[in-house]
Amino acid sequence: MYTIIIIIIIIIIIIIIIIIIIIIIIIIIIIIIIIIIPITIITIITIIIIIIIIIIIIIIIIIIIIIIIIIIIIFIIIIIIIIIIIIIIIIIIIIIIIIIIIIITIIIIIIIIIIIIIIITIIIIIIIIIIISIIIIISIIIIISIVVAIISVTS
């Protein structure tokens, strides 16, 4: 915003300087004409024509300067809008990347937990099978020893 204001002030100063210079030139021309040529109807007409031409030139210069100011302001506004859009896009991209990273880490944590649970359950099942098989083997040995003892007693 400050740059826009500075540019506008500079342009206004330039316009004022140009107008002052043109007015000084007009006055000098009129003085020269009055000094050199005796005042007649033709000289008055020429002076009027010169003044009209100079006024037209001043108006054209002012219009051109106003158009330039408008173009500069529009250009600056467009640049500001583009910068804002770029910043917004960058922020959105960063947010999306953060969300993706969070989702991926959550998925990885869930997978690790599932794998740990599966491993623990497999270990528990194996331990239970080993305990049951040991109990079965011990009971079979006890039964066989009882049967052998009974047979030996009866015989």
XYZ file of N, CA and C in Angstrom:
465
model
N 0.830 -1.206 0.000
C 0.000 0.000 0.000
C 0.867 1.260 0.000
N 1.950 1.250 0.804
C 2.820 2.426 0.872
C 3.466 2.710 -0.478
N 3.855 1.633 -1.158
C 4.471 1.814 -2.489
C 3.493 2.462 -3.460
N 2.238 2.040 -3.405
C 1.200 2.623 -4.278
C 1.069 4.121 -3.988
N 0.993 4.470 -2.715
C 0.837 5.888 -2.320
C 2.041 6.706 -2.792
N 3.242 6.155 -2.609
C 4.468 6.861 -3.029
C 4.470 7.083 -4.537
N 4.104 6.028 -5.290
C 4.056 6.133 -6.760
C 3.059 7.208 -7.182
N 1.888 7.206 -6.569
C 0.844 8.192 -6.910
C 1.334 9.612 -6.600
N 1.972 9.793 -5.452
C 2.492 11.121 -5.065
C 3.540 11.595 -6.077
N 4.443 10.696 -6.453
C 5.489 11.038 -7.435
C 4.863 11.461 -8.761
N 3.869 10.689 -9.202
C 3.203 10.990 -10.479
C 2.491 12.344 -10.407
N 1.836 12.613 -9.287
C 1.138 13.907 -9.117
C 2.149 15.062 -9.152
N 3.286 14.887 -8.496
C 4.341 15.916 -8.505
C 4.834 16.157 -9.936
N 5.038 15.062 -10.671
C 5.482 15.170 -12.076
C 4.454 15.946 -12.898
N 3.170 15.611 -12.701
C 2.086 16.318 -13.423
C 2.145 17.817 -13.121
N 2.268 18.150 -11.850
C 2.295 19.570 -11.441
C 3.490 20.278 -12.087
N 4.657 19.631 -12.065
C 5.869 20.222 -12.663
C 5.671 20.456 -14.159
N 5.107 19.432 -14.834
C 4.864 19.546 -16.289
C 3.916 20.712 -16.575
N 2.847 20.800 -15.805
C 1.855 21.878 -16.013
C 2.506 23.252 -15.790
N 3.315 23.359 -14.742
C 4.003 24.633 -14.447
C 4.937 25.008 -15.600
N 5.691 24.024 -16.082
C 6.617 24.268 -17.206
C 5.852 24.744 -18.436
N 4.730 24.060 -18.715
C 3.922 24.424 -19.887
C 3.372 25.848 -19.739
N 2.901 26.174 -18.555
C 2.361 27.532 -18.315
C 3.465 28.582 -18.500
N 4.658 28.284 -17.980
C 5.796 29.210 -18.136
C 6.123 29.398 -19.620
N 6.130 28.280 -20.359
C 6.404 28.339 -21.815
C 5.357 29.206 -22.509
N 4.081 28.997 -22.141
C 2.989 29.796 -22.732
C 3.231 31.290 -22.474
N 3.535 31.604 -21.229
C 3.752 33.018 -20.861
C 4.925 33.601 -21.658
N 6.015 32.825 -21.754
C 7.202 33.290 -22.498
C 6.852 33.522 -23.966
N 6.124 32.549 -24.552
C 5.730 32.665 -25.969
C 4.872 33.914 -26.169
N 3.914 34.101 -25.284
C 3.014 35.273 -25.403
C 3.820 36.574 -25.282
N 4.735 36.611 -24.322
C 5.565 37.816 -24.130
C 6.412 38.085 -25.382
N 7.019 37.014 -25.915
C 7.855 37.154 -27.122
C 7.018 37.670 -28.286
N 5.821 37.077 -28.443
C 4.933 37.491 -29.543
C 4.549 38.964 -29.376
N 4.217 39.337 -28.148
C 3.805 40.729 -27.886
C 4.979 41.685 -28.152
N 6.185 41.276 -27.759
C 7.359 42.143 -27.940
C 7.729 42.249 -29.428
N 7.781 41.094 -30.097
C 8.271 41.070 -31.485
C 7.228 41.646 -32.444
N 6.011 41.139 -32.343
C 4.980 41.506 -33.328
C 4.061 42.553 -32.700
N 3.744 43.593 -33.433
C 2.762 44.552 -32.930
C 1.389 43.902 -32.830
N 0.633 44.307 -31.809
C -0.660 43.666 -31.547
C -1.637 44.023 -32.656
N -2.127 42.973 -33.295
C -3.192 43.105 -34.310
C -4.184 41.986 -34.079
N -5.176 41.933 -34.924
C -6.185 40.852 -34.824
C -5.532 39.500 -35.075
N -4.613 39.455 -36.039
C -3.935 38.195 -36.391
C -3.107 37.703 -35.201
N -2.392 38.610 -34.565
C -1.581 38.194 -33.408
C -2.452 37.688 -32.266
N -3.550 38.357 -32.038
C -4.490 37.916 -30.989
C -5.025 36.525 -31.316
N -5.398 36.325 -32.581
C -5.923 35.010 -33.021
C -4.842 33.939 -32.839
N -3.625 34.266 -33.264
C -2.531 33.286 -33.120
C -2.264 32.952 -31.650
N -2.291 33.976 -30.813
C -2.101 33.753 -29.365
C -3.198 32.837 -28.821
N -4.434 33.108 -29.215
C -5.574 32.275 -28.765
C -5.390 30.830 -29.237
N -4.997 30.677 -30.516
C -4.783 29.325 -31.083
C -3.677 28.604 -30.307
N -2.585 29.320 -30.051
C -1.465 28.724 -29.297
C -1.925 28.292 -27.903
N -2.679 29.165 -27.253
C -3.195 28.846 -25.904
C -4.088 27.607 -25.951
N -4.982 27.560 -26.942
C -5.893 26.396 -27.092
C -5.086 25.117 -27.301
N -4.088 25.194 -28.198
C -3.243 24.016 -28.475
C -2.524 23.561 -27.197
N -1.996 24.527 -26.476
C -1.271 24.196 -25.237
C -2.217 23.581 -24.197
N -3.419 24.116 -24.092
C -4.425 23.556 -23.160
C -4.769 22.115 -23.550
N -4.945 21.888 -24.849
C -5.243 20.524 -25.347
C -4.091 19.579 -24.990
N -2.861 20.061 -25.209
C -1.680 19.234 -24.880
C -1.653 18.905 -23.382
N -1.934 19.912 -22.566
C -1.968 19.691 -21.099
C -3.018 18.638 -20.737
N -4.200 18.767 -21.320
C -5.295 17.806 -21.042
C -4.872 16.393 -21.448
N -4.260 16.285 -22.636
C -3.808 14.968 -23.126
C -2.765 14.381 -22.168
N -1.821 15.218 -21.752
C -0.774 14.745 -20.819
C -1.397 14.270 -19.507
N -2.344 15.047 -18.994
C -3.018 14.672 -17.730
C -3.762 13.342 -17.891
N -4.461 13.190 -19.012
C -5.204 11.933 -19.270
C -4.238 10.754 -19.329
N -3.135 10.942 -20.046
C -2.132 9.866 -20.165
C -1.577 9.498 -18.786
N -1.285 10.501 -17.995
C -0.731 10.247 -16.650
C -1.755 9.525 -15.767
N -3.008 9.929 -15.856
C -4.079 9.252 -15.082
C -4.194 7.785 -15.503
N -4.142 7.548 -16.816
C -4.210 6.163 -17.335
C -3.026 5.353 -16.802
N -1.842 5.966 -16.817
C -0.642 5.274 -16.303
C -0.806 4.940 -14.817
N -1.322 5.900 -14.059
C -1.562 5.661 -12.615
C -2.523 4.486 -12.416
N -3.613 4.497 -13.180
C -4.618 3.415 -13.066
C -3.985 2.066 -13.405
N -3.194 2.043 -14.489
C -2.533 0.792 -14.903
C -1.580 0.307 -13.803
N -0.816 1.221 -13.235
C 0.130 0.851 -12.159
C -0.622 0.283 -10.952
N -1.700 0.950 -10.572
C -2.500 0.488 -9.414
C -3.078 -0.904 -9.685
N -3.631 -1.085 -10.892
C -4.209 -2.394 -11.266
C -3.122 -3.465 -11.218
N -1.954 -3.144 -11.766
C -0.837 -4.087 -11.790
C -0.420 -4.485 -10.368
N -0.321 -3.493 -9.500
C 0.065 -3.759 -8.097
C -0.991 -4.625 -7.401
N -2.253 -4.317 -7.635
C -3.354 -5.110 -7.038
C -3.294 -6.555 -7.528
N -3.058 -6.728 -8.838
C -2.962 -8.086 -9.415
C -1.800 -8.845 -8.770
N -0.667 -8.179 -8.621
C 0.506 -8.823 -7.997
C 0.190 -9.242 -6.554
N -0.463 -8.359 -5.815
C -0.832 -8.670 -4.416
C -1.775 -9.878 -4.365
N -2.768 -9.889 -5.268
C -3.732 -11.010 -5.322
C -3.005 -12.316 -5.639
N -2.087 -12.270 -6.614
C -1.326 -13.471 -6.996
C -0.498 -13.973 -5.805
N 0.137 -13.058 -5.101
C 0.950 -13.440 -3.926
C 0.073 -14.097 -2.852
N -1.097 -13.510 -2.612
C -2.034 -14.067 -1.610
C -2.479 -15.476 -2.022
N -2.814 -15.639 -3.312
C -3.254 -16.953 -3.822
C -2.135 -17.983 -3.647
N -0.907 -17.597 -3.991
C 0.242 -18.508 -3.859
C 0.436 -18.916 -2.393
N 0.333 -17.957 -1.495
C 0.485 -18.246 -0.051
C -0.598 -19.221 0.421
N -1.843 -18.973 -0.019
C -2.968 -19.853 0.360
C -2.730 -21.276 -0.160
N -2.286 -21.386 -1.427
C -2.023 -22.704 -2.031
C -0.922 -23.426 -1.247
N 0.135 -22.706 -0.900
C 1.248 -23.308 -0.137
C 0.755 -23.806 1.227
N -0.060 -22.997 1.891
C -0.611 -23.386 3.208
C -1.472 -24.647 3.077
N -2.327 -24.677 2.038
C -3.202 -25.847 1.808
C -2.358 -27.097 1.560
N -1.312 -26.961 0.729
C -0.433 -28.101 0.423
C 0.244 -28.602 1.705
N 0.723 -27.684 2.521
C 1.382 -28.064 3.788
C 0.403 -28.805 4.706
N -0.824 -28.294 4.799
C -1.858 -28.937 5.638
C -2.158 -30.352 5.127
N -2.298 -30.491 3.800
C -2.583 -31.809 3.194
C -1.437 -32.780 3.501
N -0.197 -32.307 3.348
C 0.973 -33.161 3.619
C 0.980 -33.605 5.089
N 0.695 -32.682 5.987
C 0.657 -33.009 7.432
C -0.425 -34.059 7.719
N -1.610 -33.866 7.116
C -2.723 -34.820 7.307
C -2.328 -36.208 6.790
N -1.705 -36.244 5.601
C -1.277 -37.527 5.009
C -0.258 -38.212 5.929
N 0.692 -37.448 6.444
C 1.715 -38.009 7.346
C 1.061 -38.577 8.611
N 0.105 -37.842 9.167
C -0.606 -38.300 10.377
C -1.356 -39.608 10.092
N -2.074 -39.643 8.959
C -2.846 -40.848 8.585
C -1.908 -42.045 8.413
N -0.783 -41.825 7.714
C 0.179 -42.916 7.478
C 0.747 -43.427 8.807
N 1.094 -42.514 9.711
C 1.629 -42.947 11.012
C 0.590 -43.726 11.826
N -0.651 -43.277 11.777
C -1.733 -43.994 12.487
C -1.889 -45.410 11.921
N -1.884 -45.512 10.576
C -2.021 -46.831 9.919
C -0.853 -47.736 10.327
N 0.359 -47.188 10.316
C 1.548 -47.974 10.690
C 1.442 -48.448 12.147
N 1.018 -47.563 13.031
C 0.856 -47.924 14.457
C -0.179 -49.042 14.614
N -1.312 -48.910 13.898
C -2.371 -49.938 13.965
C -1.835 -51.285 13.470
N -1.099 -51.260 12.343
C -0.535 -52.504 11.784
C 0.440 -53.136 12.792
N 1.283 -52.317 13.401
C 2.249 -52.834 14.396
C 1.515 -53.461 15.589
N 0.464 -52.787 16.058
C -0.332 -53.317 17.193
C -0.966 -54.657 16.815
N -1.537 -54.725 15.600
C -2.175 -55.980 15.132
C -1.139 -57.102 15.069
N 0.044 -56.793 14.518
C 1.108 -57.810 14.414
C 1.524 -58.290 15.813
N 1.677 -57.352 16.735
C 2.055 -57.720 18.122
C 0.989 -58.615 18.753
N -0.290 -58.249 18.560
C -1.403 -59.055 19.113
C -1.382 -60.465 18.518
N -1.174 -60.550 17.188
C -1.138 -61.868 16.517
C 0.016 -62.709 17.079
N 1.193 -62.092 17.208
C 2.362 -62.825 17.734
C 2.099 -63.311 19.166
N 1.533 -62.449 19.993
C 1.233 -62.816 21.396
C 0.233 -63.972 21.448
N -0.824 -63.880 20.619
C -1.830 -64.966 20.609
C -1.218 -66.286 20.141
N -0.354 -66.213 19.115
C 0.309 -67.441 18.629
C 1.174 -68.041 19.745
N 1.929 -67.195 20.437
C 2.784 -67.678 21.545
C 1.930 -68.315 22.646
N 0.819 -67.661 22.988
C -0.087 -68.198 24.028
C -0.649 -69.553 23.597
N -1.078 -69.637 22.325
C -1.639 -70.911 21.808
C -0.582 -72.015 21.875
N 0.654 -71.687 21.459
C 1.738 -72.686 21.489
C 2.002 -73.143 22.934
N 2.023 -72.195 23.863
C 2.250 -72.538 25.289
C 1.131 -73.447 25.800
N -0.115 -73.092 25.456
C -1.269 -73.912 25.887
C -1.162 -75.324 25.311
N -0.806 -75.425 24.007
C -0.674 -76.748 23.360
C 0.421 -77.563 24.054
N 1.548 -76.902 24.354
C 2.660 -77.609 25.029
C 2.213 -78.105 26.408
N 1.532 -77.242 27.173
C 1.060 -77.628 28.521
C 0.092 -78.810 28.429
N -0.868 -78.705 27.478
C -1.868 -79.786 27.321
C -1.178 -81.093 26.931
N -0.222 -81.000 25.983
C 0.474 -82.224 25.540
C 1.290 -82.834 26.690
N 1.919 -81.972 27.513
C 2.673 -82.476 28.681
C 1.724 -83.183 29.652
N 0.566 -82.567 29.915
C -0.431 -83.171 30.819
C -0.886 -84.520 30.265
N -1.151 -84.551 28.941
C -1.613 -85.808 28.310
C -0.535 -86.882 28.438
N 0.721 -86.483 28.138
C 1.821 -87.465 28.216
C 1.970 -87.994 29.653
N 1.924 -87.102 30.635
C 2.058 -87.504 32.051
C 0.905 -88.437 32.447
N -0.317 -88.061 32.022
C -1.475 -88.903 32.375
C -1.377 -90.273 31.709
N -0.887 -90.313 30.452
C -0.716 -91.607 29.763
C 0.317 -92.449 30.514
N 1.427 -91.805 30.913
C 2.474 -92.536 31.656
C 1.908 -93.074 32.974
N 1.123 -92.271 33.681
C 0.519 -92.700 34.962
C -0.418 -93.883 34.721
N -1.270 -93.759 33.677
C -2.228 -94.842 33.371
C -1.480 -96.130 33.050
N -0.432 -96.001 32.198
C 0.339 -97.193 31.806
C 0.994 -97.824 33.048
N 1.552 -96.983 33.924
C 2.219 -97.523 35.123
C 1.204 -98.204 36.048
N -0.017 -97.623 36.164
C -1.076 -98.231 36.983
C -1.462 -99.592 36.403
N -1.648 -99.592 35.045
C -2.035 -100.854 34.375
C -0.952 -101.913 34.585
N 0.303 -101.505 34.418
C 1.433 -102.438 34.590
C 1.456 -102.947 36.036
N 1.212 -102.073 36.993
C 1.222 -102.456 38.402
C 0.097 -103.448 38.685
N -1.095 -103.190 38.123
C -2.245 -104.083 38.326
C -1.946 -105.455 37.736
N -1.384 -105.444 36.507
C -1.083 -106.720 35.828
C -0.043 -107.499 36.642
N 0.971 -106.813 37.135
C 2.034 -107.493 37.892
C 1.489 -108.041 39.217
N 0.550 -107.334 39.843
C -0.038 -107.769 41.103
C -0.897 -109.007 40.864
N -1.722 -108.984 39.835
C -2.639 -110.092 39.549
C -1.882 -111.332 39.110
N -0.801 -111.158 38.400
C -0.041 -112.312 37.930
C 0.805 -112.862 39.081
